[in-house]
């Protein structure tokens, strides 16, 4: 292997990185300026996440990763961040209770801007323009000027990421995440829904258990895990110029960390072994996830894992399977079997969103909640039958009451409802009700597996 540097990716082919900035000098200026900006996360935090993910890889914890498909400048608001944070906290409570294992919380947040697109162009009413590629590249408005890549957007995305992280840190350690507050995490608009009622019942049980623990002397004051939480950030490491600028040597270990997020992932469309994205990711110490889908052969997967994690460190690699509900049972078993047999340590996670996107006759991109759930269930069944731990889920979701995915049992979103609150900048997201409903269903599945394992141990 040639020597890795933060810029060694530049000599390799790459996909989905814009090459049509009209003013390259300006881009270089912005990237140079970013190199002097403070890190967004610390190396020690990324190491802590890796240790938590090692627990997931070893079947001792569960990973909940979620957030917007694409963050946007327009939807940037403290209320939206709070709503996302609290719906993830609710889901984590439900999953912790059901699985009886700690839940590692990772947001698709504070940097999830750049998007790979299935087509480089978009056509509307006979007019063709370059596609929207995420707010850190160009604008969503359908006019020529907006669609020109503008390097200044990288600085704005950095600023938004920093402010987002600041608020997330305050939410997770400043008292809001205290387990005594679980009742308060219920979202205003969802206060009457079936999911919220289920959640309230669970809160009662947990509060009773906490009263008991408190009587025994275990309080949020004496036990920091009860008064604060760990919340980590992640995004697709797509724009390598930005990632390079944020990559710094950690003074305690002398190793390279990408300080733009705790965890980065390589998209399904940019995971070619000999391309730029894999090259960049092999040199950083952060935990790295790889989206895997149809077409990936098991021998190539092993090569990818080895390239990114030559020391086979547990917690370094998360494999995010995104096959679609009809295909996961066909393709995943062989990969799980081969990875297990090879002894490579990985976290298995399920993205039930990207393989289940459909277009309605009215032109809306959507995803049926039933198919999302069905993929998660199949994913869990496959991994269980291969004796692997179905370690996590990866959702595109929001704390808002949007109408982007079809179905859900609390307040059913029908095809004719999609247009009422369809706000996403890219793919359709689960709304808070739908996300919580899925958390309950997954918790149930995990609870069943827990019972089954205990039963097996008892005989
Ligand atoms: C995404 O996570 O938004 C995405 C583009 O996913 P994938 O790489 O799996 O298509
Ligand atoms: Co998406």
Short mmCIF file of C-alpha atoms and ligand atoms in Angstrom, two decimals, residues 69 108 115 354 396 427, ligand 2:
data_model
loop_
_atom_site.label_atom_id
_atom_site.label_comp_id
_atom_site.label_asym_id
_atom_site.label_seq_id
_atom_site.Cartn_x
_atom_site.Cartn_y
_atom_site.Cartn_z
CA UNK A 69 -31.49 12.36 5.18
CA UNK A 108 -27.12 11.66 11.46
CA UNK A 115 -25.71 13.87 -0.97
CA UNK A 354 -32.80 3.30 1.20
CA UNK A 396 -33.88 8.61 8.31
CA UNK A 427 -35.32 11.35 1.04
CO1 LIG B 2 -31.14 9.28 2.23
#
